[in-house]
Amino acid sequence: MELSPVGLLLVLILCSYSGHTAAWQENPKAVLVLDRDQTQFYTGESVTLRCSIEGQDTSGWKFVWQRDGRYNYPQQGWSDKNEYITLDVSDGVEYKCHGVNDKEYSEWSKRVKLQVSALPTPTVTIEPESSVYVGERVTLKCEIQSESDWTYKWFKGSNSDHLSQPDTSTLSITAAAKSDESHYWCQGEMRGRAVSSLMSGHVYLFVKELPLATLTVEPQSPVFTGETVTLKCVIESLSGWTYKWYKESSRTPVSEGNTFNIRGAAESHKGQYWCQGERRDRPTSSQPSRRITLDVKAPKPKLTLSPDHQLLTGDSVTLRCELGVSSGLVFYWYRHTQTSDPVAQTDGNSYSISSVKVSDGGQYWCRAGRGDPVFYTQYSDAAEIKFIGVSPKASVIIHSNWTQIFTSEPLSLSCGVQGNSTGWRLRWFTGRGGESKCPTDWRSETGSSCSISSASPSDSGVYWCQSESGEQSNPVKITVHKGDVILESPVHPVTEGYPLTLRCRYRYQPSNFSAVFYKDGTLLQTSTTGEMTIPAVSKSHEGLYKCSNPERGLSPESRLIVRDAGSSKSMVAMGVVIRLLVAFALVISLVLLYRSQRAKGSASVMPNPGPQQSNSHSSTSQKRVLGGVVAGTGDVVYAEIELKETDKKKKAKRGAAMSDPLYSLLKPVKSPVSDSDRSSDVTYAKVKPKKHKKQDSAGPSDVTYADVEIKMKQLGSRVNQPQEHLYSAVKPGCSSKE
């Protein structure tokens, strides 16, 4: 239906009236709220805005948001949701909103302006500021200049994972260690919001070792009962230290001061000692010193002899003073009495006599001393050097005292010569061949001694000493073994009735020290200690010995030679009787020999005295012949003979040569030599020839030797003695021709 102009006017009037009525009513108000009651935000933080209608439920309403006066969300139309989430807030931006429903529009909300700040950077501080010492407390703090509520994470070194520490601004290290030395930094996280601060700068924690306390002790442990012990504690860095001394694990000081003296050490002083420094300033303490163990021993040494059997003159012997202590000690050696002046003083605990004389025999003691004033140990028990006879004129001395050595060990040999050693040289038959001087790779100290610092198997062989005139010592066989086991056995023959110990020696110590000993290839005995002792050797013990170890193998063989004790004892116990018997026999022999030679003219007879005889024809100007050897004993006996002419009709004058004495093995008279030369138990006497009635115009001065066979009886029982060859030198004086 088409409206008439009047109807249209009516509608317009009604609409106008209706509009005036709406203007009289207020529109509802929109309210913009944030999900948090704040307007302070940080860069990168997200925020949720909510639009509500004051006094009404938001159901049925649609919303729109403006940002800085421009429609921002949604870009077109209206949103059914009353939330607006912005993921990138900006500083100073204003937001507002309003809503609409089927009936009406709401008014615009008030503007909300967001304050956005840059993310904060924490600051790390460390206390103490300078380097810290091991054991000190360290505190690190992380601070963020913000009113927000922050938690903190701590990082160390190059590790991107944070430390498992409480999320507090303080990181505490109760006792710093070297492992704590590193870079440290932190980061803050806002509590309840997904906001993390920037990383702080790095700080470096320097951890220094505490100054070291150095402990010294004088003398070194073990010490002797009654000795004074001085312990000193020194800290070289810093100053203002006080020192405290502790024993064992106790933290109660036993003394204070940098020096701790223990006077009159006793058993109760045994234990571990250490010291530590303390001071008022940092560092307040030092590192503890090392712990030293103080051991207190009874100060009585043990004296031993090597070899421990009776000796021949010319043998070498070593005395050892065993204490179990060596540091700073001087050893004193006494003979005959403890109150006498020491016969020797050594820095080491051994005293060697390379060629013993009879005058070296007797009882010996040792003691040691150290310190200033000197603290002396007790005297050892006595050890006695005894002799069973006189050694040959020369002998090979092995300074290791054993005939077997390992390869690469040093070997030193020398000729032990009674009297003048000039002209004596070492000789040998080895893998190197026989030589008259030391090999090129040996070091020759004198003509009669050689040594090598590292022996080889080619140095094995038979060695002996030989004089320029051809005299020879007894040979000695030496074995240089490249294996791991050798047998320690005596160099020289052992006398019947005396103890003997054989030992297995190893290049490398085995875990099992047991050894099996063999004699002439037959198992003799097994020893758990690696030693075999024969309480009293006899002739039946002679033979080839060797030993073996289950881990190290078998040693080479060594020959054991047993010296007949009967011969030596009879020479010592019946010396005077024997000498008289010898003298009586030789008087008869020499008189007959002299007369026989006079009858034959000036011819000389020289029966072979054996491999050690001297060439007495080498000098006609020799005034005396000091001969007289009893083979097998080494005893030399001289006697006096008067030779009278049987023809009393004529007496001829003789020259000066007729007054020269003749020497032989006869009854003892007073010795013509000094006491110092009696080391070989030698008795001397002179043979004085009487002038004949008839002068021999061509009396020779040749020396004649005779070989006399003597048999002797031992008192009390008959003993089969070996035949002994006595040599006599007789110088003819005048002819028996008329």
XYZ file of C-alpha atoms in Angstrom:
738
model
C 0.000 0.000 0.000
C 1.277 3.391 -0.921
C 1.432 5.984 1.892
C -0.199 9.270 1.415
C 1.745 12.394 2.191
C -0.142 12.742 5.431
C 0.808 9.232 6.536
C 4.421 9.779 5.717
C 4.502 12.913 7.814
C 2.986 11.011 10.719
C 5.646 8.373 10.569
C 8.339 11.025 10.557
C 6.834 12.681 13.602
C 6.671 9.383 15.465
C 10.263 8.533 14.623
C 11.365 11.916 15.754
C 9.509 11.471 18.994
C 10.986 8.015 19.451
C 14.565 9.327 18.909
C 14.054 11.947 21.547
C 12.910 9.267 23.952
C 16.123 7.133 23.318
C 18.339 10.143 23.900
C 16.924 10.466 27.286
C 18.264 6.923 28.256
C 22.120 6.321 28.937
C 24.021 3.593 26.978
C 25.834 0.821 28.971
C 29.556 1.355 29.626
C 32.332 -0.939 28.355
C 35.217 -1.739 30.757
C 38.703 -2.801 29.500
C 40.648 -4.936 31.948
C 43.988 -6.820 31.810
C 44.463 -10.378 32.973
C 46.911 -9.025 35.529
C 46.434 -5.966 37.596
C 49.412 -4.164 36.082
C 50.401 -1.878 33.328
C 54.192 -2.519 33.497
C 55.382 -5.023 30.921
C 58.693 -6.177 29.400
C 59.697 -6.404 25.805
C 58.567 -9.643 24.252
C 55.954 -10.282 26.903
C 52.361 -11.149 25.865
C 49.205 -9.633 27.411
C 45.472 -10.492 27.350
C 42.891 -7.711 27.283
C 39.264 -8.363 28.283
C 36.254 -6.191 27.506
C 33.157 -6.398 29.725
C 29.876 -4.443 29.958
C 29.354 -2.728 33.219
C 26.505 -4.274 35.146
C 25.676 -6.855 32.484
C 26.574 -10.289 31.407
C 28.714 -10.383 28.251
C 26.564 -13.072 26.645
C 24.920 -11.778 23.514
C 27.402 -8.984 23.124
C 29.970 -8.561 20.411
C 33.197 -6.552 20.875
C 35.709 -4.526 19.000
C 39.121 -3.063 20.115
C 40.986 0.019 19.099
C 44.778 0.538 19.360
C 45.904 4.131 19.348
C 42.502 5.194 17.921
C 42.431 2.636 15.125
C 40.374 -0.455 14.911
C 42.706 -3.283 15.637
C 40.732 -6.400 16.441
C 38.985 -7.937 14.743
C 40.069 -6.463 11.502
C 36.520 -6.742 10.093
C 33.202 -7.022 11.880
C 32.717 -7.857 15.506
C 34.215 -10.582 17.751
C 32.035 -12.931 19.739
C 34.800 -13.159 22.357
C 35.502 -10.557 24.928
C 39.312 -11.355 24.949
C 42.064 -9.824 22.942
C 45.537 -11.315 23.206
C 48.513 -9.322 22.046
C 51.814 -11.158 21.734
C 54.088 -8.217 21.268
C 53.394 -5.347 23.547
C 54.859 -1.980 22.756
C 55.692 0.860 25.064
C 53.136 3.705 25.270
C 50.351 2.084 23.229
C 46.721 2.824 24.253
C 43.856 0.340 23.989
C 40.024 0.758 24.324
C 36.926 -1.339 23.485
C 33.114 -1.242 23.237
C 30.308 -3.727 22.613
C 27.017 -4.071 20.819
C 24.030 -6.371 21.084
C 20.742 -6.662 19.323
C 19.289 -3.698 21.175
C 22.035 -1.237 21.779
C 25.610 -0.100 21.626
C 27.817 0.344 24.687
C 29.926 3.356 25.275
C 33.720 3.075 24.592
C 35.828 1.987 27.539
C 38.439 4.157 29.089
C 41.846 4.060 27.435
C 44.481 1.742 28.956
C 48.082 2.670 28.278
C 50.721 -0.095 28.515
C 54.172 0.672 29.955
C 56.745 -1.665 28.347
C 60.335 -1.877 29.620
C 63.440 -3.563 28.177
C 64.473 -6.882 29.775
C 66.737 -6.258 32.779
C 70.375 -7.455 33.019
C 71.359 -8.954 36.381
C 74.546 -7.974 38.153
C 76.765 -10.592 39.854
C 78.982 -9.756 42.830
C 81.394 -12.013 44.671
C 82.541 -11.918 48.275
C 85.419 -11.841 49.031
C 86.319 -9.766 45.999
C 89.941 -10.953 45.697
C 91.132 -14.476 45.181
C 89.914 -16.936 47.744
C 91.877 -19.734 49.384
C 90.968 -23.361 49.528
C 88.557 -23.964 52.392
C 87.259 -20.387 52.563
C 83.568 -19.470 52.261
C 82.519 -17.739 49.016
C 79.235 -15.884 48.399
C 77.997 -14.865 44.925
C 74.948 -12.553 44.576
C 72.680 -11.944 41.557
C 70.757 -8.641 41.625
C 68.032 -7.244 39.267
C 66.960 -3.639 39.693
C 63.201 -4.197 39.501
C 60.207 -4.283 41.811
C 59.073 -7.526 40.284
C 59.392 -10.819 42.055
C 62.340 -12.745 40.521
C 63.793 -16.185 40.892
C 67.354 -16.932 39.799
C 69.377 -19.558 37.979
C 73.163 -19.972 38.305
C 75.540 -21.180 35.627
C 79.201 -22.336 35.822
C 81.898 -22.724 33.213
C 80.816 -23.653 29.719
C 77.846 -25.687 30.871
C 74.533 -24.392 29.542
C 72.621 -26.260 32.237
C 72.036 -24.324 35.399
C 73.396 -25.508 38.717
C 71.170 -27.485 41.011
C 71.024 -24.700 43.539
C 68.003 -23.069 45.239
C 66.440 -20.396 43.007
C 67.692 -17.573 45.179
C 69.798 -14.557 44.421
C 72.686 -15.945 46.513
C 75.036 -18.797 45.638
C 77.122 -19.932 48.597
C 80.204 -22.163 48.533
C 80.878 -23.238 52.084
C 84.467 -24.432 51.589
C 86.056 -23.498 48.291
C 88.090 -26.111 46.460
C 90.221 -25.984 43.333
C 87.350 -27.634 41.486
C 85.203 -24.558 42.238
C 87.513 -22.303 40.240
C 85.584 -21.218 37.121
C 83.346 -18.631 35.451
C 79.965 -17.938 37.054
C 76.882 -16.030 35.785
C 73.128 -15.842 36.481
C 69.722 -15.167 34.951
C 66.435 -14.004 36.504
C 62.960 -15.394 35.885
C 59.861 -13.462 36.924
C 57.699 -15.429 39.265
C 54.281 -16.233 37.716
C 55.116 -14.687 34.319
C 56.974 -16.062 31.325
C 59.630 -13.392 31.532
C 63.353 -14.102 31.727
C 66.008 -11.499 32.218
C 69.075 -11.216 30.078
C 72.160 -13.164 31.155
C 74.433 -11.439 33.622
C 78.068 -10.819 32.930
C 80.628 -13.487 33.899
C 82.722 -13.347 37.034
C 85.723 -15.601 37.567
C 86.356 -17.251 40.877
C 90.088 -17.748 41.575
C 90.815 -20.407 44.180
C 94.369 -20.458 45.516
C 96.005 -23.218 47.450
C 96.635 -22.448 51.079
C 100.278 -21.803 51.969
C 102.041 -25.069 52.652
C 103.564 -25.857 56.004
C 106.904 -27.643 55.536
C 107.992 -30.029 58.272
C 111.580 -31.181 58.788
C 112.914 -33.598 61.364
C 116.432 -34.096 62.628
C 117.612 -36.789 62.876
C 115.595 -38.820 60.421
C 113.425 -41.601 61.808
C 114.036 -44.110 63.228
C 115.751 -42.497 66.187
C 117.344 -44.026 69.243
C 115.974 -44.268 72.739
C 117.269 -41.269 74.684
C 118.125 -39.246 71.579
C 116.910 -35.674 71.078
C 114.582 -35.145 68.109
C 113.964 -31.691 66.649
C 110.938 -31.006 64.433
C 110.657 -27.661 62.609
C 107.656 -26.113 60.828
C 108.158 -23.357 58.234
C 105.688 -21.452 56.008
C 107.562 -19.389 53.438
C 104.706 -17.218 52.113
C 102.981 -14.386 53.993
C 103.745 -13.543 57.610
C 102.224 -13.469 61.067
C 102.011 -17.240 61.425
C 101.691 -19.130 64.651
C 102.432 -22.848 64.566
C 100.691 -25.763 66.217
C 101.823 -29.383 66.431
C 99.535 -32.392 66.329
C 99.999 -36.118 66.835
C 98.054 -38.811 65.014
C 94.473 -37.686 64.186
C 93.903 -35.564 67.294
C 93.051 -31.882 66.780
C 94.354 -31.000 70.215
C 97.830 -29.456 69.817
C 100.671 -31.239 71.599
C 102.920 -28.182 71.267
C 103.084 -24.685 69.787
C 105.872 -22.752 68.098
C 107.810 -23.370 64.917
C 110.184 -25.779 66.716
C 109.135 -28.861 68.640
C 111.862 -30.656 70.602
C 111.509 -34.171 71.950
C 114.262 -34.719 74.494
C 115.025 -38.251 75.529
C 112.980 -40.089 72.911
C 111.054 -43.046 74.315
C 108.559 -45.647 73.153
C 105.708 -43.291 74.059
C 106.934 -40.796 71.465
C 106.312 -43.157 68.579
C 103.633 -42.045 66.142
C 102.739 -39.609 63.367
C 103.406 -35.887 63.769
C 102.320 -32.911 61.658
C 102.043 -29.135 61.964
C 99.808 -26.334 60.714
C 100.010 -22.537 60.702
C 97.338 -20.076 61.825
C 97.033 -16.284 61.450
C 94.501 -13.483 61.980
C 94.267 -12.253 58.384
C 93.236 -14.166 55.317
C 94.150 -16.930 54.876
C 93.583 -17.777 58.502
C 95.242 -21.190 58.232
C 97.829 -23.032 56.152
C 97.695 -26.445 54.633
C 98.673 -29.159 57.102
C 102.239 -30.344 56.659
C 103.079 -33.851 55.561
C 102.924 -36.416 58.329
C 106.160 -37.950 59.515
C 106.276 -41.212 61.404
C 108.627 -41.224 64.352
C 109.993 -44.646 65.195
C 112.105 -45.164 68.291
C 114.573 -48.054 68.443
C 116.886 -49.439 71.071
C 120.330 -48.083 70.178
C 122.288 -51.349 70.116
C 123.839 -52.342 66.790
C 124.581 -55.854 65.597
C 128.104 -56.579 64.358
C 128.574 -59.210 61.652
C 131.563 -60.525 59.736
C 131.619 -61.497 56.092
C 132.819 -64.131 55.528
C 131.801 -65.385 58.949
C 134.180 -68.366 59.070
C 137.790 -68.371 60.247
C 140.285 -66.781 57.935
C 143.685 -67.236 56.440
C 146.047 -64.312 56.581
C 145.697 -62.379 53.352
C 141.942 -62.993 53.113
C 139.575 -60.063 52.862
C 136.965 -59.506 55.541
C 134.134 -56.994 55.929
C 132.613 -55.956 59.264
C 129.067 -54.590 59.200
C 127.364 -52.632 61.940
C 123.627 -53.230 61.492
C 121.265 -50.726 63.081
C 118.363 -50.356 60.700
C 119.284 -46.659 60.685
C 121.724 -44.965 58.337
C 120.912 -41.260 58.101
C 123.640 -38.969 59.379
C 125.503 -41.695 61.255
C 129.226 -42.066 61.730
C 130.395 -45.570 62.661
C 133.253 -46.249 65.053
C 135.207 -49.523 65.087
C 137.082 -50.851 68.131
C 139.522 -53.737 68.585
C 140.565 -55.577 71.764
C 138.704 -53.202 74.146
C 135.773 -50.852 73.963
C 137.671 -48.172 75.844
C 140.493 -47.951 73.318
C 140.590 -45.398 70.544
C 138.680 -46.590 67.479
C 140.807 -48.342 64.862
C 138.604 -46.826 62.163
C 135.796 -44.354 61.627
C 133.498 -44.643 58.600
C 130.490 -42.822 57.175
C 128.976 -46.121 56.077
C 128.090 -49.084 58.237
C 130.871 -51.326 56.883
C 134.603 -51.569 57.492
C 136.717 -53.746 55.203
C 140.207 -55.160 55.555
C 141.345 -56.227 52.109
C 144.252 -58.405 53.298
C 144.127 -59.354 56.953
C 147.266 -59.923 59.010
C 147.682 -61.792 62.252
C 147.830 -58.426 63.991
C 144.272 -57.714 62.702
C 142.905 -60.639 64.691
C 140.957 -60.339 67.903
C 137.623 -59.071 69.142
C 135.871 -56.130 67.478
C 133.006 -53.879 68.540
C 131.163 -51.118 66.775
C 128.911 -48.259 67.674
C 127.476 -45.240 65.862
C 127.035 -41.593 66.633
C 125.413 -38.487 65.200
C 124.390 -34.976 66.109
C 126.152 -32.112 67.869
C 126.849 -32.890 70.634
C 127.288 -36.449 69.459
C 124.772 -39.018 70.623
C 126.415 -42.440 70.745
C 124.609 -45.744 70.465
C 125.445 -48.663 72.685
C 128.337 -50.919 71.770
C 127.548 -53.985 69.721
C 128.323 -57.430 71.000
C 131.826 -58.558 70.140
C 132.715 -60.349 66.919
C 136.069 -62.073 66.611
C 138.419 -62.394 63.662
C 140.160 -65.756 63.973
C 142.861 -67.345 61.861
C 143.394 -70.966 60.976
C 146.648 -70.497 59.157
C 148.700 -68.475 56.754
C 147.424 -67.847 53.266
C 149.583 -68.333 50.205
C 151.943 -65.557 49.307
C 149.382 -64.272 46.806
C 145.679 -64.844 46.289
C 142.895 -63.492 44.106
C 140.585 -61.190 46.057
C 137.016 -60.878 44.792
C 135.580 -57.760 46.349
C 132.027 -59.095 46.191
C 133.231 -62.124 48.250
C 131.326 -64.493 45.923
C 132.383 -66.461 42.860
C 129.071 -65.958 41.061
C 127.636 -62.601 39.982
C 124.888 -61.431 37.650
C 125.504 -59.848 34.282
C 125.645 -56.032 34.415
C 126.873 -56.152 38.023
C 130.295 -54.676 38.822
C 133.259 -57.021 39.229
C 136.463 -56.020 40.987
C 139.476 -58.294 41.374
C 142.871 -57.733 42.910
C 145.936 -59.632 43.971
C 146.324 -59.931 47.714
C 150.091 -60.240 48.091
C 151.984 -60.579 51.349
C 154.758 -58.052 51.427
C 155.703 -56.204 48.258
C 153.138 -56.670 45.487
C 155.383 -55.185 42.807
C 155.572 -57.425 39.789
C 152.361 -59.319 40.513
C 149.692 -59.241 37.841
C 146.258 -60.691 37.390
C 145.967 -63.391 34.759
C 142.967 -65.299 33.573
C 141.625 -67.768 31.136
C 138.186 -66.589 30.107
C 136.007 -66.266 27.066
C 138.235 -63.335 26.192
C 141.337 -65.525 26.201
C 144.372 -65.472 28.442
C 145.881 -62.035 28.988
C 148.593 -60.498 31.113
C 146.794 -57.201 31.713
C 143.256 -55.938 32.152
C 141.057 -56.131 29.051
C 140.518 -52.862 27.206
C 137.024 -52.395 28.602
C 138.174 -53.069 32.160
C 139.510 -50.315 34.354
C 142.952 -50.999 35.768
C 143.611 -49.307 39.073
C 147.017 -50.840 39.600
C 148.858 -53.625 37.900
C 147.495 -56.107 40.386
C 143.826 -55.029 40.335
C 141.175 -54.726 37.664
C 137.499 -53.830 37.703
C 134.583 -53.572 35.318
C 131.353 -51.718 36.018
C 129.141 -54.113 34.066
C 130.288 -57.719 33.748
C 129.218 -59.990 30.897
C 129.211 -63.789 30.482
C 132.461 -63.542 28.504
C 134.160 -62.377 31.724
C 133.538 -65.802 33.291
C 136.617 -67.931 33.720
C 139.551 -68.907 35.884
C 141.605 -66.090 37.423
C 144.898 -66.191 39.255
C 147.772 -63.948 40.264
C 151.259 -64.417 38.821
C 154.565 -62.767 39.584
C 157.227 -61.764 37.087
C 159.305 -64.722 38.211
C 156.473 -67.165 37.499
C 155.023 -67.698 40.974
C 151.254 -68.285 40.909
C 148.421 -68.043 43.371
C 145.671 -70.595 43.671
C 143.178 -70.118 40.818
C 139.631 -68.897 41.374
C 136.732 -69.683 39.053
C 134.292 -66.815 38.489
C 130.906 -67.225 36.814
C 129.013 -64.250 35.341
C 125.446 -65.517 34.974
C 122.851 -64.010 32.658
C 120.026 -65.873 34.405
C 118.058 -64.744 37.449
C 119.544 -66.965 40.186
C 123.074 -67.346 41.543
C 124.521 -69.204 44.506
C 126.460 -67.299 47.150
C 129.275 -69.616 48.217
C 132.742 -68.967 49.715
C 135.641 -68.019 47.463
C 138.290 -69.864 49.464
C 138.293 -73.335 51.053
C 136.291 -73.725 54.253
C 137.897 -75.325 57.308
C 136.498 -78.508 58.746
C 134.274 -78.055 61.779
C 133.155 -74.496 61.003
C 129.624 -73.432 59.988
C 128.772 -72.486 56.414
C 125.712 -70.788 54.933
C 124.851 -71.034 51.242
C 122.316 -68.570 49.843
C 120.259 -68.262 46.696
C 120.466 -64.681 45.408
C 118.027 -63.298 42.863
C 118.319 -60.629 40.203
C 114.667 -59.757 40.802
C 112.894 -60.544 44.040
C 110.481 -63.454 43.686
C 107.194 -63.614 45.521
C 108.255 -67.038 46.781
C 111.687 -67.080 48.436
C 111.908 -70.844 48.784
C 114.948 -72.530 47.232
C 116.018 -76.084 46.469
C 119.700 -76.918 47.003
C 121.592 -79.610 45.096
C 124.952 -81.291 45.661
C 126.602 -83.085 42.771
C 123.269 -83.041 40.935
C 121.314 -84.663 43.786
C 118.568 -82.818 45.658
C 119.924 -81.961 49.091
C 117.208 -79.952 50.827
C 114.440 -77.366 50.352
C 114.521 -74.087 52.268
C 111.676 -71.590 52.650
C 114.159 -68.763 53.356
C 116.456 -69.343 50.399
C 119.360 -70.300 52.690
C 121.019 -73.575 53.621
C 123.253 -73.822 56.685
C 125.782 -76.552 57.395
C 126.520 -76.341 61.160
C 129.962 -77.980 60.841
C 131.465 -78.722 57.450
C 133.446 -81.882 56.829
C 135.241 -83.495 53.929
C 132.004 -85.235 52.993
C 130.501 -81.846 52.138
C 132.942 -81.207 49.308
C 131.361 -81.120 45.876
C 129.440 -79.062 43.344
C 126.496 -77.065 44.719
C 123.675 -75.206 43.018
C 120.222 -73.894 43.923
C 116.935 -73.220 42.177
C 113.791 -71.172 42.711
C 110.377 -72.121 41.264
C 109.943 -68.646 39.776
C 113.498 -67.616 38.849
C 115.117 -70.847 37.714
C 118.471 -72.558 38.374
C 121.853 -71.139 39.408
C 125.245 -72.231 38.023
C 127.312 -74.691 40.059
C 130.040 -73.718 42.532
C 132.605 -76.070 43.999
C 132.963 -76.255 47.764
C 136.436 -77.189 48.987
C 136.947 -78.182 52.622
C 140.341 -77.576 54.224
C 141.633 -80.299 56.536
C 141.336 -78.957 60.049
C 143.780 -81.539 61.462
C 146.738 -80.142 59.565
C 146.043 -76.583 60.602
C 145.362 -77.487 64.212
C 148.478 -79.566 64.527
C 150.526 -76.721 63.112
C 149.078 -74.351 65.674
C 148.796 -76.603 68.748
C 152.060 -78.487 68.219
C 154.013 -75.749 66.510
C 157.056 -75.910 68.716
C 157.296 -79.702 68.652
C 156.897 -79.844 64.893
C 159.494 -77.168 64.314
C 162.005 -79.066 66.433
C 161.333 -82.257 64.506
C 161.703 -80.413 61.234
C 164.871 -78.743 62.433
C 166.398 -82.045 63.503
C 165.643 -83.700 60.174
C 166.930 -80.760 58.190
C 170.178 -80.513 60.115
C 171.016 -84.029 59.074
C 169.803 -83.479 55.523
C 171.643 -80.226 55.035
C 174.931 -81.489 56.456
C 174.833 -84.523 54.194
C 173.755 -82.429 51.255
C 176.478 -79.892 51.874
C 179.183 -82.512 52.052
C 177.822 -84.183 48.934
C 177.941 -80.941 47.036
C 181.436 -80.177 48.212
C 182.523 -83.559 46.938
C 180.963 -82.887 43.538
C 182.411 -79.412 43.190
C 180.347 -76.372 42.585
C 177.508 -78.132 40.827
C 174.018 -77.089 41.858
C 171.055 -79.348 42.303
C 167.547 -77.904 42.037
C 164.745 -80.372 42.530
C 161.434 -78.915 41.310
C 159.658 -77.351 44.271
C 156.393 -77.078 42.468
C 154.645 -74.454 40.441
C 155.354 -71.687 42.923
C 159.155 -72.003 43.280
C 161.335 -68.975 42.683
C 164.203 -68.866 40.234
C 167.037 -68.539 42.742
C 169.729 -68.751 40.080
C 168.787 -65.402 38.693
C 171.148 -63.470 40.942
C 174.523 -64.626 42.274
C 174.819 -61.504 44.371
C 171.884 -62.479 46.534
C 173.000 -62.294 50.141
C 170.110 -64.226 51.668
C 167.502 -66.652 50.467
C 164.345 -66.238 52.552
C 162.707 -69.486 51.533
C 161.472 -72.420 53.438
C 157.956 -73.306 52.447
C 155.869 -76.054 53.995
C 153.494 -76.820 51.163
C 149.837 -76.686 52.095
C 150.281 -74.624 55.261
C 152.206 -71.523 54.298
C 154.149 -71.580 57.584
C 157.790 -70.597 57.147
C 160.352 -71.722 59.718
C 164.000 -70.769 59.770
C 166.742 -72.369 61.894
C 170.414 -71.860 62.641
C 173.080 -74.358 61.514
C 176.786 -74.359 62.140
C 178.739 -76.186 59.442
C 182.218 -77.348 60.555
C 185.032 -78.579 58.350
C 185.934 -82.253 58.890
C 189.513 -81.570 57.849
C 191.247 -79.814 60.719
C 194.720 -79.678 59.152
C 194.231 -76.525 57.121
C 192.297 -73.342 57.595
C 191.756 -70.995 54.757
C 190.586 -67.428 54.872
C 187.330 -66.765 53.260
C 185.949 -63.605 51.740
C 182.987 -61.595 52.910
C 180.608 -63.972 51.245
C 181.429 -66.666 53.788
C 179.802 -64.686 56.527
C 176.452 -64.733 54.721
C 173.868 -66.668 56.683
C 172.319 -69.860 55.384
C 168.556 -70.294 55.920
C 166.630 -73.461 56.361
C 163.580 -74.933 58.088
C 164.958 -75.790 61.521
C 164.404 -75.119 65.173
C 163.090 -71.683 66.062
C 165.335 -68.976 67.399
C 164.847 -65.261 67.817
C 163.419 -63.599 64.743
C 165.613 -61.094 62.926
C 162.615 -59.070 61.780
C 160.423 -56.602 63.539
C 157.113 -57.461 65.156
C 155.233 -55.721 62.414
C 156.441 -58.271 59.865
C 155.251 -61.311 61.798
C 151.889 -61.390 60.096
C 152.525 -64.798 58.587
C 153.458 -66.575 61.807
C 157.075 -66.908 60.628
C 159.995 -68.022 62.820
C 163.511 -67.194 61.732
C 167.036 -68.540 62.523
C 170.439 -68.228 60.955
C 172.766 -70.767 59.425
C 176.382 -69.781 60.007
C 179.083 -71.727 58.136
C 182.484 -72.348 59.845
C 185.671 -71.987 57.936
C 187.408 -75.115 56.627
C 191.023 -75.834 57.209
C 191.687 -75.940 53.511
C 190.582 -73.048 51.359
C 188.580 -73.690 48.275
C 189.895 -71.429 45.587
C 186.758 -71.659 43.547
C 184.005 -71.958 46.072
C 180.751 -71.377 44.292
C 177.976 -69.243 45.724
C 175.179 -71.209 44.117
C 172.134 -72.010 46.179
C 171.201 -75.619 46.551
C 167.651 -76.826 47.214
C 166.749 -80.074 48.813
C 163.427 -81.807 48.960
C 162.918 -83.408 52.352
C 159.955 -85.623 53.161
C 158.876 -85.342 56.806
C 156.349 -87.511 58.611
C 155.064 -86.344 61.974
C 153.045 -87.860 64.769
C 150.326 -85.977 66.563
C 150.291 -86.157 70.347
C 147.769 -88.512 71.799
C 146.713 -90.194 68.560
C 148.133 -90.992 65.196
C 146.826 -88.817 62.404
C 147.512 -89.435 58.766
C 149.045 -86.167 57.674
C 149.664 -85.295 54.059
C 153.206 -85.388 52.896
C 154.790 -81.982 53.186
C 157.743 -80.906 51.135
C 160.222 -78.714 52.983
C 162.556 -76.614 50.916
C 165.890 -75.355 52.210
C 168.356 -72.959 50.715
C 172.009 -73.709 51.574
C 174.821 -71.543 50.410
C 178.110 -73.539 50.393
C 181.009 -71.815 52.031
C 184.327 -73.677 51.609
C 185.633 -76.860 50.116
C 186.571 -79.954 52.100
C 189.505 -80.568 49.830
C 192.866 -80.727 51.510
